């Protein structure tokens, strides 16, 4: 399955997926990386791995116009699966209609616990003993689509919020590629 990865920030999840791809573990083929942020380090990571990368402006544009431009890139690359890896925008009707049950997202909490843009901080502030990581299909809601894989992450006894962030990200890098492979098989 040809896949596109959408990023908005540092792209450490993209990096983890690319490493798995280069190791032959990933059953999707990441063929392009798209970002809504011109300064997303994920675009640099794509280039470093010899993968085409595109910045598409979203700010100040009608979502339909923005997503139509993204869709044009995806169609030209014959993309079949969209992987959101730290993509910080809601997916709109244009992309959802074009890729039904073919958009997946990683969330740094055990959904439905702690949805939204600050899953790790919210878990920390709630004082829970464990949180988790979830990979799910994207639907019209926010962090609400069917779960593909999710695993618990114990809150470290010491090290504060930084230690929790490190533990959650480590679990993300371990879980995401396995969830992508499962999604590829779901589509077979
Ligand atoms: C990850 O924790 C992801 O779950 C969340 O945003 C973060 C992105 O990190 N949506 P990166 O850009 O993959 O480093």
Tab-separated table of C-alpha atoms and ligand atoms in Angstrom:
chain	number	residue	atom	x	y	z
A	1	UNK	CA	0.000	0.000	0.000
A	2	UNK	CA	1.340	3.408	-1.005
A	3	UNK	CA	1.111	5.798	1.932
A	4	UNK	CA	1.488	9.499	2.625
A	5	UNK	CA	2.499	10.783	6.063
A	6	UNK	CA	1.166	14.145	7.273
A	7	UNK	CA	3.237	16.027	9.852
A	8	UNK	CA	3.038	19.424	11.549
A	9	UNK	CA	6.054	19.325	13.854
A	10	UNK	CA	9.297	17.522	14.717
A	11	UNK	CA	8.315	14.269	12.964
A	12	UNK	CA	9.866	11.784	15.398
A	13	UNK	CA	6.998	9.388	14.658
A	14	UNK	CA	7.687	9.802	10.935
A	15	UNK	CA	11.349	9.050	11.628
A	16	UNK	CA	10.417	5.874	13.495
A	17	UNK	CA	8.180	4.729	10.611
A	18	UNK	CA	10.899	5.468	8.023
A	19	UNK	CA	13.428	3.438	10.039
A	20	UNK	CA	10.987	0.500	10.110
A	21	UNK	CA	10.430	0.927	6.357
A	22	UNK	CA	14.178	0.827	5.713
A	23	UNK	CA	14.459	-2.262	7.918
A	24	UNK	CA	11.801	-3.978	5.795
A	25	UNK	CA	9.297	-4.180	8.661
A	26	UNK	CA	6.683	-1.769	7.300
A	27	UNK	CA	4.019	-3.249	5.008
A	28	UNK	CA	3.069	0.155	3.631
A	29	UNK	CA	5.333	2.157	1.338
A	30	UNK	CA	5.732	5.779	2.459
A	31	UNK	CA	5.990	7.648	-0.852
A	32	UNK	CA	5.455	11.264	0.232
A	33	UNK	CA	5.325	13.527	3.286
A	34	UNK	CA	3.005	16.533	3.497
A	35	UNK	CA	2.945	19.332	6.066
A	36	UNK	CA	0.747	22.339	6.745
A	37	UNK	CA	3.753	24.038	8.368
A	38	UNK	CA	6.661	25.301	6.227
A	39	UNK	CA	9.065	24.894	9.154
A	40	UNK	CA	8.024	21.357	10.147
A	41	UNK	CA	11.231	19.407	10.792
A	42	UNK	CA	9.353	16.368	9.477
A	43	UNK	CA	9.832	17.806	5.961
A	44	UNK	CA	13.590	17.826	6.515
A	45	UNK	CA	13.453	14.229	7.770
A	46	UNK	CA	11.603	13.179	4.603
A	47	UNK	CA	14.235	14.780	2.394
A	48	UNK	CA	17.033	13.178	4.441
A	49	UNK	CA	15.394	9.819	3.713
A	50	UNK	CA	15.025	10.581	-0.007
A	51	UNK	CA	11.240	10.883	0.190
A	52	UNK	CA	9.302	13.616	-1.618
A	53	UNK	CA	7.959	16.297	0.688
A	54	UNK	CA	5.376	19.021	0.202
A	55	UNK	CA	4.456	22.077	2.225
A	56	UNK	CA	0.854	23.068	1.553
A	57	UNK	CA	-0.434	26.298	3.089
A	58	UNK	CA	-3.562	25.808	5.196
A	59	UNK	CA	-3.598	29.008	7.254
A	60	UNK	CA	-6.050	31.618	6.031
A	61	UNK	CA	-7.397	29.291	3.328
A	62	UNK	CA	-10.756	27.619	2.965
A	63	UNK	CA	-10.303	24.022	4.192
A	64	UNK	CA	-11.868	22.731	0.976
A	65	UNK	CA	-9.293	24.572	-1.136
A	66	UNK	CA	-6.425	23.415	1.069
A	67	UNK	CA	-7.542	19.788	1.121
A	68	UNK	CA	-8.207	19.786	-2.633
A	69	UNK	CA	-4.598	20.813	-3.208
A	70	UNK	CA	-3.433	18.057	-0.849
A	71	UNK	CA	-5.709	15.572	-2.620
A	72	UNK	CA	-4.139	16.467	-5.965
A	73	UNK	CA	-0.692	15.598	-4.589
A	74	UNK	CA	-2.012	12.321	-3.137
A	75	UNK	CA	-3.694	11.295	-6.387
A	76	UNK	CA	-0.592	12.033	-8.454
A	77	UNK	CA	1.422	9.864	-6.041
A	78	UNK	CA	-1.257	7.146	-6.179
A	79	UNK	CA	-1.525	7.179	-2.402
A	80	UNK	CA	-3.946	4.649	-0.860
A	81	UNK	CA	-3.370	5.271	2.870
A	82	UNK	CA	-2.948	8.526	4.813
A	83	UNK	CA	-0.939	8.343	8.059
A	84	UNK	CA	-1.266	11.313	10.431
A	85	UNK	CA	1.915	11.546	12.524
A	86	UNK	CA	1.749	14.631	14.677
A	87	UNK	CA	-0.538	16.415	12.211
A	88	UNK	CA	-2.257	19.155	14.151
A	89	UNK	CA	-5.282	19.914	11.985
A	90	UNK	CA	-8.767	18.417	11.795
A	91	UNK	CA	-9.285	16.336	8.663
A	92	UNK	CA	-12.196	17.744	6.672
A	93	UNK	CA	-14.885	16.261	4.416
A	94	UNK	CA	-12.760	16.533	1.246
A	95	UNK	CA	-10.067	14.136	2.475
A	96	UNK	CA	-12.472	11.957	4.491
A	97	UNK	CA	-14.653	11.406	1.412
A	98	UNK	CA	-11.663	10.556	-0.771
A	99	UNK	CA	-10.081	8.185	1.775
A	100	UNK	CA	-12.864	6.372	3.662
A	101	UNK	CA	-11.425	4.085	6.379
A	102	UNK	CA	-7.974	4.879	5.013
A	103	UNK	CA	-6.764	7.661	7.291
A	104	UNK	CA	-5.040	6.654	10.526
A	105	UNK	CA	-3.826	8.758	13.436
A	106	UNK	CA	-1.661	8.271	16.494
A	107	UNK	CA	-2.759	9.807	19.778
A	108	UNK	CA	-0.570	9.951	22.921
A	109	UNK	CA	-3.225	8.674	25.335
A	110	UNK	CA	-5.469	5.632	25.875
A	111	UNK	CA	-8.581	6.865	23.982
A	112	UNK	CA	-11.263	7.652	24.892
A	113	UNK	CA	-9.188	8.943	27.828
A	114	UNK	CA	-7.587	12.380	27.320
A	115	UNK	CA	-8.578	13.304	23.742
A	116	UNK	CA	-7.413	16.592	22.199
A	117	UNK	CA	-4.137	18.341	21.601
A	118	UNK	CA	-2.536	17.847	25.061
A	119	UNK	CA	-3.076	14.161	25.836
A	120	UNK	CA	0.171	13.683	27.767
A	121	UNK	CA	-0.138	16.861	29.845
A	122	UNK	CA	-3.802	16.140	30.617
A	123	UNK	CA	-2.918	12.653	31.888
A	124	UNK	CA	-0.095	14.114	33.973
A	125	UNK	CA	-2.344	16.778	35.478
A	126	UNK	CA	-5.024	14.173	36.226
A	127	UNK	CA	-2.485	12.280	38.374
A	128	UNK	CA	-3.304	8.885	36.804
A	129	UNK	CA	-1.035	5.866	37.459
A	130	UNK	CA	-1.125	4.821	33.802
A	131	UNK	CA	-1.990	6.380	30.469
A	132	UNK	CA	-1.317	4.961	27.002
A	133	UNK	CA	-1.020	5.332	23.226
A	134	UNK	CA	-3.732	4.786	20.611
A	135	UNK	CA	-3.657	4.346	16.830
A	136	UNK	CA	-7.106	4.725	15.298
A	137	UNK	CA	-8.964	5.324	12.052
A	138	UNK	CA	-9.896	8.975	11.579
A	139	UNK	CA	-13.565	9.845	11.212
A	140	UNK	CA	-15.383	13.192	11.266
A	141	UNK	CA	-14.920	13.509	15.034
A	142	UNK	CA	-11.854	14.469	17.077
A	143	UNK	CA	-9.840	11.397	18.164
A	144	UNK	CA	-13.035	9.302	17.869
A	145	UNK	CA	-12.606	6.752	15.056
A	146	UNK	CA	-12.331	2.959	15.492
A	147	UNK	CA	-9.228	1.862	17.430
A	148	UNK	CA	-6.639	-0.187	15.508
A	149	UNK	CA	-4.186	-0.765	18.381
A	150	UNK	CA	-3.725	0.775	21.792
A	151	UNK	CA	-1.401	-0.029	24.679
A	152	UNK	CA	-1.030	1.186	28.278
A	153	UNK	CA	1.968	3.236	29.459
A	154	UNK	CA	2.637	3.301	33.228
A	155	UNK	CA	3.404	6.786	34.585
A	156	UNK	CA	7.069	6.632	35.700
A	157	UNK	CA	7.590	6.830	39.492
A	158	UNK	CA	10.115	9.659	39.093
A	159	UNK	CA	11.330	12.104	36.467
A	160	UNK	CA	8.165	14.158	36.287
A	161	UNK	CA	6.371	15.169	33.097
A	162	UNK	CA	9.525	14.789	31.012
A	163	UNK	CA	9.829	11.127	31.982
A	164	UNK	CA	6.169	10.548	31.107
A	165	UNK	CA	6.609	12.214	27.706
A	166	UNK	CA	9.636	10.018	27.000
A	167	UNK	CA	7.752	6.871	28.034
A	168	UNK	CA	4.727	7.750	25.864
A	169	UNK	CA	6.845	8.614	22.822
A	170	UNK	CA	8.839	5.389	23.203
A	171	UNK	CA	5.564	3.460	23.156
A	172	UNK	CA	4.401	5.428	20.088
A	173	UNK	CA	7.501	4.447	18.150
A	174	UNK	CA	6.948	0.829	19.134
A	175	UNK	CA	3.218	0.759	18.383
A	176	UNK	CA	2.716	2.868	15.253
A	177	UNK	CA	4.406	0.647	12.654
A	178	UNK	CA	2.575	-2.420	14.000
A	179	UNK	CA	-0.746	-0.561	13.754
A	180	UNK	CA	0.030	0.559	10.183
A	181	UNK	CA	0.714	-3.071	9.233
A	182	UNK	CA	-2.588	-4.094	10.804
A	183	UNK	CA	-4.416	-1.334	8.881
A	184	UNK	CA	-2.808	-2.542	5.630
A	185	UNK	CA	-4.117	-6.051	6.322
A	186	UNK	CA	-7.559	-4.617	7.231
A	187	UNK	CA	-7.642	-3.106	3.740
A	188	UNK	CA	-6.679	-6.335	1.966
B	1	LIG	C1	3.075	12.780	19.012
B	1	LIG	O1	3.068	12.565	20.414
B	1	LIG	C2	1.700	12.477	18.470
B	1	LIG	O2	1.042	11.419	19.140
B	1	LIG	C3	0.974	13.769	18.750
B	1	LIG	O3	1.915	14.794	18.482
B	1	LIG	C4	3.222	14.255	18.682
B	1	LIG	C5	3.963	14.456	17.403
B	1	LIG	O4	5.310	14.238	17.616
B	1	LIG	N1	-0.179	13.907	17.892
B	1	LIG	P1	6.266	14.074	16.324
B	1	LIG	O5	5.985	15.235	15.396
B	1	LIG	O6	5.928	12.744	15.682
B	1	LIG	O7	7.645	14.095	16.903
